[in-house]
PDB file of C-alpha atoms in Angstrom:
ATOM      1  CA  MET A  22      40.697 -24.923   8.734  1.00  0.00           C
ATOM      2  CA  PRO A  23      39.187 -28.138  10.654  1.00  0.00           C
ATOM      3  CA  SER A  24      41.284 -27.785  13.756  1.00  0.00           C
ATOM      4  CA  THR A  25      40.276 -24.191  14.014  1.00  0.00           C
ATOM      5  CA  ALA A  26      36.644 -25.092  13.452  1.00  0.00           C
ATOM      6  CA  ALA A  27      36.869 -27.667  16.500  1.00  0.00           C
ATOM      7  CA  SER A  28      38.348 -25.014  18.413  1.00  0.00           C
ATOM      8  CA  ILE A  29      36.074 -22.659  18.031  1.00  0.00           C
ATOM      9  CA  CYS A  30      33.283 -25.192  18.809  1.00  0.00           C
ATOM     10  CA  ARG A  31      35.265 -26.383  21.955  1.00  0.00           C
ATOM     11  CA  GLN A  32      35.670 -22.511  23.472  1.00  0.00           C
ATOM     12  CA  LEU A  33      31.612 -21.907  22.846  1.00  0.00           C
ATOM     13  CA  ASN A  34      30.998 -25.530  24.856  1.00  0.00           C
ATOM     14  CA  ALA A  35      28.745 -26.711  21.819  1.00  0.00           C
ATOM     15  CA  PRO A  36      28.550 -29.104  19.147  1.00  0.00           C
ATOM     16  CA  GLN A  37      29.491 -28.760  15.721  1.00  0.00           C
ATOM     17  CA  ARG A  38      26.736 -27.545  13.565  1.00  0.00           C
ATOM     18  CA  ARG A  39      26.376 -27.196   9.340  1.00  0.00           C
ATOM     19  CA  VAL A  40      25.635 -24.186   7.975  1.00  0.00           C
ATOM     20  CA  PRO A  41      21.769 -23.940   7.933  1.00  0.00           C
ATOM     21  CA  ASP A  42      19.786 -22.001   5.500  1.00  0.00           C
ATOM     22  CA  THR A  43      18.164 -19.926   7.813  1.00  0.00           C
ATOM     23  CA  PHE A  44      19.859 -18.109  10.750  1.00  0.00           C
ATOM     24  CA  ALA A  45      19.156 -19.667  14.017  1.00  0.00           C
ATOM     25  CA  LEU A  46      20.816 -18.956  17.817  1.00  0.00           C
ATOM     26  CA  ASP A  47      21.086 -22.100  19.271  1.00  0.00           C
ATOM     27  CA  LEU A  48      22.927 -21.109  22.387  1.00  0.00           C
ATOM     28  CA  LYS A  49      20.604 -20.329  24.454  1.00  0.00           C
ATOM     29  CA  PRO A  50      20.564 -17.798  27.942  1.00  0.00           C
ATOM     30  CA  GLY A  51      22.769 -19.533  30.712  1.00  0.00           C
ATOM     31  CA  HIS A  52      24.163 -21.325  28.283  1.00  0.00           C
ATOM     32  CA  VAL A  53      28.534 -21.867  30.308  1.00  0.00           C
ATOM     33  CA  ILE A  54      30.972 -21.560  27.322  1.00  0.00           C
ATOM     34  CA  GLY A  55      34.050 -23.109  27.774  1.00  0.00           C
ATOM     35  CA  LYS A  56      38.028 -22.124  28.154  1.00  0.00           C
ATOM     36  CA  ALA A  57      39.224 -19.758  25.946  1.00  0.00           C
ATOM     37  CA  GLU A  58      42.316 -20.371  24.006  1.00  0.00           C
ATOM     38  CA  TYR A  59      43.753 -19.000  20.898  1.00  0.00           C
ATOM     39  CA  LEU A  60      42.601 -19.286  17.371  1.00  0.00           C
ATOM     40  CA  PHE A  61      46.045 -19.151  15.808  1.00  0.00           C
ATOM     41  CA  THR A  62      49.925 -19.146  17.257  1.00  0.00           C
ATOM     42  CA  ARG A  63      52.496 -16.619  15.993  1.00  0.00           C
ATOM     43  CA  ILE A  64      54.884 -18.529  13.316  1.00  0.00           C
ATOM     44  CA  ASP A  65      58.409 -18.769  14.289  1.00  0.00           C
ATOM     45  CA  GLU A  66      60.521 -16.845  11.415  1.00  0.00           C
ATOM     46  CA  LYS A  67      62.849 -20.213  11.624  1.00  0.00           C
ATOM     47  CA  LYS A  68      60.058 -22.114  10.153  1.00  0.00           C
ATOM     48  CA  VAL A  69      59.726 -20.251   7.140  1.00  0.00           C
ATOM     49  CA  ASP A  70      62.915 -21.465   5.587  1.00  0.00           C
ATOM     50  CA  GLN A  71      62.256 -25.173   6.664  1.00  0.00           C
ATOM     51  CA  TRP A  72      58.409 -25.287   5.446  1.00  0.00           C
ATOM     52  CA  LEU A  73      59.163 -23.397   2.259  1.00  0.00           C
ATOM     53  CA  ALA A  74      62.036 -26.353   1.801  1.00  0.00           C
ATOM     54  CA  GLU A  75      59.791 -29.149   2.545  1.00  0.00           C
ATOM     55  CA  PHE A  76      56.582 -27.781   0.888  1.00  0.00           C
ATOM     56  CA  GLY A  77      57.796 -25.286  -1.255  1.00  0.00           C
ATOM     57  CA  GLY A  78      58.578 -27.542  -4.591  1.00  0.00           C
ATOM     58  CA  SER A  79      61.974 -27.818  -5.912  1.00  0.00           C
ATOM     59  CA  SER A  80      61.498 -24.280  -7.816  1.00  0.00           C
ATOM     60  CA  THR A  81      61.488 -22.528  -4.319  1.00  0.00           C
ATOM     61  CA  ALA A  82      64.222 -23.995  -3.014  1.00  0.00           C
ATOM     62  CA  GLU A  83      65.959 -23.289  -6.362  1.00  0.00           C
ATOM     63  CA  ALA A  84      65.472 -19.824  -5.753  1.00  0.00           C
ATOM     64  CA  SER A  85      66.467 -19.847  -2.188  1.00  0.00           C
ATOM     65  CA  ALA A  86      69.872 -21.409  -2.958  1.00  0.00           C
ATOM     66  CA  ALA A  87      70.394 -18.746  -6.010  1.00  0.00           C
ATOM     67  CA  LYS A  88      69.270 -16.053  -3.428  1.00  0.00           C
ATOM     68  CA  PRO A  89      72.265 -13.895  -2.654  1.00  0.00           C
ATOM     69  CA  LYS A  90      73.363 -13.958   1.355  1.00  0.00           C
ATOM     70  CA  LYS A  91      73.237 -10.425   2.651  1.00  0.00           C
ATOM     71  CA  GLU A  92      76.832  -9.456   3.004  1.00  0.00           C
ATOM     72  CA  LYS A  93      77.025  -8.486   7.192  1.00  0.00           C
ATOM     73  CA  LYS A  94      79.323  -5.112   6.914  1.00  0.00           C
ATOM     74  CA  SER A  95      79.468  -2.069   9.081  1.00  0.00           C
ATOM     75  CA  LYS A  96      78.162   1.494   8.273  1.00  0.00           C
ATOM     76  CA  LYS A  97      80.644   2.579   6.768  1.00  0.00           C
ATOM     77  CA  GLU A  98      80.155   6.302   7.263  1.00  0.00           C
ATOM     78  CA  TYR A  99      80.553   5.604  10.867  1.00  0.00           C
ATOM     79  CA  CYS A 100      83.536   4.554  11.615  1.00  0.00           C
ATOM     80  CA  GLU A 101      84.727   8.420  12.322  1.00  0.00           C
ATOM     81  CA  PHE A 102      82.794   7.863  15.085  1.00  0.00           C
ATOM     82  CA  SER A 103      83.445   4.032  16.160  1.00  0.00           C
ATOM     83  CA  PRO A 104      85.211   3.160  19.349  1.00  0.00           C
ATOM     84  CA  SER A 105      87.416   0.620  17.015  1.00  0.00           C
ATOM     85  CA  ARG A 106      88.155   3.877  14.296  1.00  0.00           C
ATOM     86  CA  LYS A 107      91.230   2.800  13.354  1.00  0.00           C
ATOM     87  CA  LYS A 108      90.392  -0.858  12.905  1.00  0.00           C
ATOM     88  CA  CYS A 109      87.276   0.224  11.140  1.00  0.00           C
ATOM     89  CA  GLU A 110      89.182   2.400   8.413  1.00  0.00           C
ATOM     90  CA  GLN A 111      91.431  -0.603   8.176  1.00  0.00           C
ATOM     91  CA  TRP A 112      88.432  -2.730   7.308  1.00  0.00           C
ATOM     92  CA  LEU A 113      86.616   0.117   5.220  1.00  0.00           C
ATOM     93  CA  GLN A 114      90.458   0.234   3.067  1.00  0.00           C
ATOM     94  CA  GLY A 115      90.636  -3.566   2.356  1.00  0.00           C
ATOM     95  CA  ALA A 116      87.031  -4.300   1.883  1.00  0.00           C
ATOM     96  CA  HIS A 117      86.090  -0.898   0.039  1.00  0.00           C
ATOM     97  CA  PRO A 118      89.155   1.001  -1.065  1.00  0.00           C
ATOM     98  CA  GLY A 119      86.918   3.307  -3.002  1.00  0.00           C
ATOM     99  CA  GLU A 120      84.800   4.339  -0.184  1.00  0.00           C
ATOM    100  CA  HIS A 121      87.247   4.795   2.283  1.00  0.00           C
ATOM    101  CA  GLU A 122      89.195   6.966  -1.093  1.00  0.00           C
ATOM    102  CA  ARG A 123      86.050   8.934  -0.254  1.00  0.00           C
ATOM    103  CA  LEU A 124      85.988   9.154   3.060  1.00  0.00           C
ATOM    104  CA  TYR A 125      89.317   9.926   4.626  1.00  0.00           C
ATOM    105  CA  GLY A 126      91.119  10.648   1.111  1.00  0.00           C
ATOM    106  CA  ASP A 127      93.082  13.735   0.788  1.00  0.00           C
ATOM    107  CA  GLN A 128      90.477  15.084  -1.440  1.00  0.00           C
ATOM    108  CA  ALA A 129      88.211  14.312   1.717  1.00  0.00           C
ATOM    109  CA  ILE A 130      90.851  15.717   4.584  1.00  0.00           C
ATOM    110  CA  ALA A 131      90.402  18.805   2.341  1.00  0.00           C
ATOM    111  CA  GLN A 132      86.592  19.351   2.383  1.00  0.00           C
ATOM    112  CA  LYS A 133      86.380  18.701   5.840  1.00  0.00           C
ATOM    113  CA  MET A 134      89.003  21.525   6.385  1.00  0.00           C
ATOM    114  CA  ALA A 135      86.897  24.214   4.150  1.00  0.00           C
ATOM    115  CA  MET A 136      84.096  23.085   5.861  1.00  0.00           C
ATOM    116  CA  THR A 137      85.338  23.617   9.420  1.00  0.00           C
ATOM    117  CA  SER A 138      86.947  26.717   8.570  1.00  0.00           C
ATOM    118  CA  LEU A 139      83.872  28.113   6.610  1.00  0.00           C
ATOM    119  CA  SER A 140      82.059  26.909  10.491  1.00  0.00           C
ATOM    120  CA  GLU A 141      85.173  29.207  12.378  1.00  0.00           C
ATOM    121  CA  GLU A 142      84.453  32.029   9.930  1.00  0.00           C
ATOM    122  CA  LYS A 143      80.566  31.933  10.147  1.00  0.00           C
ATOM    123  CA  GLU A 144      80.914  31.782  14.180  1.00  0.00           C
ATOM    124  CA  ALA A 145      82.738  34.995  14.207  1.00  0.00           C
ATOM    125  CA  LYS A 146      80.717  36.844  12.006  1.00  0.00           C
ATOM    126  CA  GLU A 147      77.649  36.011  14.539  1.00  0.00           C
ATOM    127  CA  ALA A 148      79.307  36.700  17.424  1.00  0.00           C
ATOM    128  CA  ALA A 149      80.774  40.500  15.859  1.00  0.00           C
ATOM    129  CA  LYS A 150      77.248  40.532  15.272  1.00  0.00           C
ATOM    130  CA  MET A 151      76.125  39.862  18.610  1.00  0.00           C
ATOM    131  CA  GLU A 152      78.566  42.106  20.041  1.00  0.00           C
ATOM    132  CA  LYS A 153      77.416  44.768  17.879  1.00  0.00           C
ATOM    133  CA  ALA A 154      73.821  44.579  19.173  1.00  0.00           C
ATOM    134  CA  GLU A 155      74.700  44.384  22.562  1.00  0.00           C
ATOM    135  CA  GLN A 156      76.790  47.483  21.959  1.00  0.00           C
ATOM    136  CA  LYS A 157      73.533  48.878  20.416  1.00  0.00           C
ATOM    137  CA  SER A 158      71.691  48.040  23.366  1.00  0.00           C
ATOM    138  CA  GLU A 159      74.224  49.676  25.377  1.00  0.00           C
ATOM    139  CA  ALA A 160      74.201  52.347  24.169  1.00  0.00           C
ATOM    140  CA  ARG A 161      70.755  52.762  23.702  1.00  0.00           C
ATOM    141  CA  MET A 162      69.896  51.790  27.603  1.00  0.00           C
ATOM    142  CA  ALA A 163      72.548  55.245  28.330  1.00  0.00           C
ATOM    143  CA  ARG A 164      70.714  57.501  25.928  1.00  0.00           C
ATOM    144  CA  ASP A 165      67.457  56.791  27.936  1.00  0.00           C
ATOM    145  CA  MET A 166      69.341  56.924  31.059  1.00  0.00           C
ATOM    146  CA  GLU A 167      70.607  60.599  30.218  1.00  0.00           C
ATOM    147  CA  LYS A 168      67.081  61.217  28.892  1.00  0.00           C
ATOM    148  CA  LYS A 169      65.628  60.291  31.952  1.00  0.00           C
ATOM    149  CA  LYS A 170      68.090  62.497  33.816  1.00  0.00           C
ATOM    150  CA  ALA A 171      67.336  65.280  31.719  1.00  0.00           C
ATOM    151  CA  SER A 172      63.496  65.106  31.724  1.00  0.00           C
ATOM    152  CA  LYS A 173      61.625  66.571  34.318  1.00  0.00           C
ATOM    153  CA  VAL A 174      57.976  65.760  35.731  1.00  0.00           C
ATOM    154  CA  VAL A 175      56.246  68.849  35.697  1.00  0.00           C
ATOM    155  CA  ILE A 176      53.050  69.188  38.177  1.00  0.00           C
ATOM    156  CA  LYS A 177      51.120  72.387  37.582  1.00  0.00           C
ATOM    157  CA  ARG A 178      48.045  74.272  38.993  1.00  0.00           C
ATOM    158  CA  ILE A 179      46.180  75.867  35.498  1.00  0.00           C
ATOM    159  CA  GLU A 180      43.093  78.097  36.549  1.00  0.00           C
ATOM    160  CA  ARG A 181      40.169  77.832  34.612  1.00  0.00           C
ATOM    161  CA  SER A 182      37.798  80.319  36.031  1.00  0.00           C
ATOM    162  CA  LYS A 183      37.950  82.094  39.310  1.00  0.00           C
ATOM    163  CA  ARG A 184      36.709  79.211  41.283  1.00  0.00           C
ATOM    164  CA  LYS A 185      37.886  76.612  38.905  1.00  0.00           C
ATOM    165  CA  SER A 186      40.986  74.958  38.460  1.00  0.00           C
ATOM    166  CA  VAL A 187      42.892  71.785  36.810  1.00  0.00           C
ATOM    167  CA  THR A 188      46.383  69.926  38.254  1.00  0.00           C
ATOM    168  CA  THR A 189      48.468  68.791  35.544  1.00  0.00           C
ATOM    169  CA  VAL A 190      50.880  66.466  35.011  1.00  0.00           C
ATOM    170  CA  PHE A 191      53.949  65.696  32.573  1.00  0.00           C
ATOM    171  CA  GLY A 192      56.653  63.691  31.757  1.00  0.00           C
ATOM    172  CA  LEU A 193      55.553  60.792  33.446  1.00  0.00           C
ATOM    173  CA  ASP A 194      55.743  58.502  30.685  1.00  0.00           C
ATOM    174  CA  VAL A 195      59.569  59.391  30.096  1.00  0.00           C
ATOM    175  CA  PHE A 196      60.093  56.849  32.995  1.00  0.00           C
ATOM    176  CA  GLY A 197      57.826  54.144  32.230  1.00  0.00           C
ATOM    177  CA  ILE A 198      54.890  54.945  33.766  1.00  0.00           C
ATOM    178  CA  ASP A 199      51.487  54.394  32.550  1.00  0.00           C
ATOM    179  CA  LEU A 200      49.677  57.489  32.116  1.00  0.00           C
ATOM    180  CA  LYS A 201      46.115  56.173  31.610  1.00  0.00           C
ATOM    181  CA  SER A 202      46.190  53.915  35.177  1.00  0.00           C
ATOM    182  CA  THR A 203      47.899  56.844  37.131  1.00  0.00           C
ATOM    183  CA  ALA A 204      45.222  59.109  35.952  1.00  0.00           C
ATOM    184  CA  LYS A 205      42.854  56.727  37.299  1.00  0.00           C
ATOM    185  CA  MET A 206      44.237  56.680  40.635  1.00  0.00           C
ATOM    186  CA  PHE A 207      44.355  59.999  41.086  1.00  0.00           C
ATOM    187  CA  ALA A 208      40.714  60.378  40.400  1.00  0.00           C
ATOM    188  CA  SER A 209      39.963  57.523  42.898  1.00  0.00           C
ATOM    189  CA  HIS A 210      42.553  59.107  45.922  1.00  0.00           C
ATOM    190  CA  PHE A 211      40.705  62.649  45.049  1.00  0.00           C
ATOM    191  CA  ALA A 212      37.502  61.346  44.424  1.00  0.00           C
ATOM    192  CA  CYS A 213      37.798  63.484  41.251  1.00  0.00           C
ATOM    193  CA  GLY A 214      37.534  63.377  37.783  1.00  0.00           C
ATOM    194  CA  GLY A 215      40.940  62.513  35.946  1.00  0.00           C
ATOM    195  CA  SER A 216      42.243  61.639  32.389  1.00  0.00           C
ATOM    196  CA  VAL A 217      44.583  61.766  29.800  1.00  0.00           C
ATOM    197  CA  ALA A 218      44.586  64.605  27.337  1.00  0.00           C
ATOM    198  CA  LYS A 219      47.007  66.692  24.449  1.00  0.00           C
ATOM    199  CA  ASN A 220      48.386  69.564  25.959  1.00  0.00           C
ATOM    200  CA  PRO A 221      49.328  72.509  23.205  1.00  0.00           C
ATOM    201  CA  GLN A 222      52.390  70.881  22.325  1.00  0.00           C
ATOM    202  CA  GLY A 223      50.708  67.616  21.237  1.00  0.00           C
ATOM    203  CA  LEU A 224      51.803  65.493  24.116  1.00  0.00           C
ATOM    204  CA  ASP A 225      49.887  63.724  26.413  1.00  0.00           C
ATOM    205  CA  GLU A 226      50.052  64.399  30.234  1.00  0.00           C
ATOM    206  CA  ILE A 227      47.693  63.777  32.992  1.00  0.00           C
ATOM    207  CA  VAL A 228      44.593  66.390  34.123  1.00  0.00           C
ATOM    208  CA  VAL A 229      43.381  66.437  37.344  1.00  0.00           C
ATOM    209  CA  GLN A 230      40.220  67.924  38.424  1.00  0.00           C
ATOM    210  CA  GLY A 231      40.858  70.326  41.066  1.00  0.00           C
ATOM    211  CA  ASP A 232      44.269  71.589  43.143  1.00  0.00           C
ATOM    212  CA  PHE A 233      46.419  68.833  43.940  1.00  0.00           C
ATOM    213  CA  THR A 234      49.467  70.155  43.258  1.00  0.00           C
ATOM    214  CA  HIS A 235      51.455  69.327  46.331  1.00  0.00           C
ATOM    215  CA  GLU A 236      49.486  66.117  46.943  1.00  0.00           C
ATOM    216  CA  ILE A 237      50.270  64.811  43.755  1.00  0.00           C
ATOM    217  CA  GLN A 238      54.017  65.316  44.232  1.00  0.00           C
ATOM    218  CA  ASP A 239      53.842  63.374  47.657  1.00  0.00           C
ATOM    219  CA  ILE A 240      52.106  60.549  45.663  1.00  0.00           C
ATOM    220  CA  ILE A 241      54.621  60.700  42.913  1.00  0.00           C
ATOM    221  CA  LEU A 242      57.855  60.039  45.104  1.00  0.00           C
ATOM    222  CA  ALA A 243      56.099  58.001  46.937  1.00  0.00           C
ATOM    223  CA  LYS A 244      54.563  55.612  44.357  1.00  0.00           C
ATOM    224  CA  PHE A 245      57.402  55.819  41.794  1.00  0.00           C
ATOM    225  CA  PRO A 246      60.774  55.768  43.353  1.00  0.00           C
ATOM    226  CA  LYS A 247      62.253  55.551  39.765  1.00  0.00           C
ATOM    227  CA  VAL A 248      61.367  59.378  39.772  1.00  0.00           C
ATOM    228  CA  PRO A 249      64.147  61.331  41.407  1.00  0.00           C
ATOM    229  CA  ARG A 250      63.050  64.100  43.682  1.00  0.00           C
ATOM    230  CA  GLU A 251      64.861  66.616  42.200  1.00  0.00           C
ATOM    231  CA  ASN A 252      63.477  65.922  38.509  1.00  0.00           C
ATOM    232  CA  VAL A 253      59.435  67.074  40.070  1.00  0.00           C
ATOM    233  CA  GLU A 254      58.342  70.580  39.527  1.00  0.00           C
ATOM    234  CA  ILE A 255      56.188  72.523  40.803  1.00  0.00           C
ATOM    235  CA  GLY A 256      54.476  75.056  38.823  1.00  0.00           C
ATOM    236  CA  ALA A 257      50.905  77.387  38.394  1.00  0.00           C
ATOM    237  CA  GLU A 258      49.703  78.803  35.280  1.00  0.00           C
ATOM    238  CA  GLU A 259      46.892  81.711  35.559  1.00  0.00           C
ATOM    239  CA  LYS A 260      44.162  82.130  33.225  1.00  0.00           C
ATOM    240  CA  LYS A 261      44.708  84.926  31.035  1.00  0.00           C
ATOM    241  CA  LYS A 262      42.513  88.085  31.284  1.00  0.00           C
ATOM    242  CA  LYS A 263      40.789  89.088  28.255  1.00  0.00           C
ATOM    243  CA  LYS A 264      41.809  92.622  26.690  1.00  0.00           C
ATOM    244  CA  GLU A 265      39.572  95.016  27.414  1.00  0.00           C
TER     245      GLU A 265
END
């Protein structure tokens, strides 16, 4: 690599040196280097065959001559998508009749038709499945709507003692209203205790400390328009007297 070594010295702006027995730094601070250049150039692929013929010897030339040339041919499977499909099929039938028969023969056409039928049948099944699911969804929505129409939001005052009472709200969850956040809203609005508890039937209802039946009714109708006015009922439950 004599030319490479000379190029390195030229770029470093330094004379050639022999490899010393001990390491020594010849370039001092402030040294000005030369112009940068490539050490190696890219070999053109066209030069490879030329250099093999010139410097490779007789065995390389014989191997190159004996090597079969690659046949330039189209992708047989792509004839179907070619802009000149007929010409492509004609060429395939003449150059590769076996491949033409495999891809475009009677058996191949029958297989394609069968696959098309299966695909259409699958699409029909998927469409029927989707339609059935949509019908179920519509029926469920209709049932939910009927349930909401028949459901009542019951606001009831319950006496705990002669001076104390609570207000319970039952049925808001049927209309998709979160009970915990609503109980918190009531507690904040009336500055009293509010929570979600189980009623005697084991169902969730809101319990607000104090008698706020009419106020809660007004809040529900104002805050939750999805609850119809006719579905809101107000009741009262007095504390049962102990038997003497």
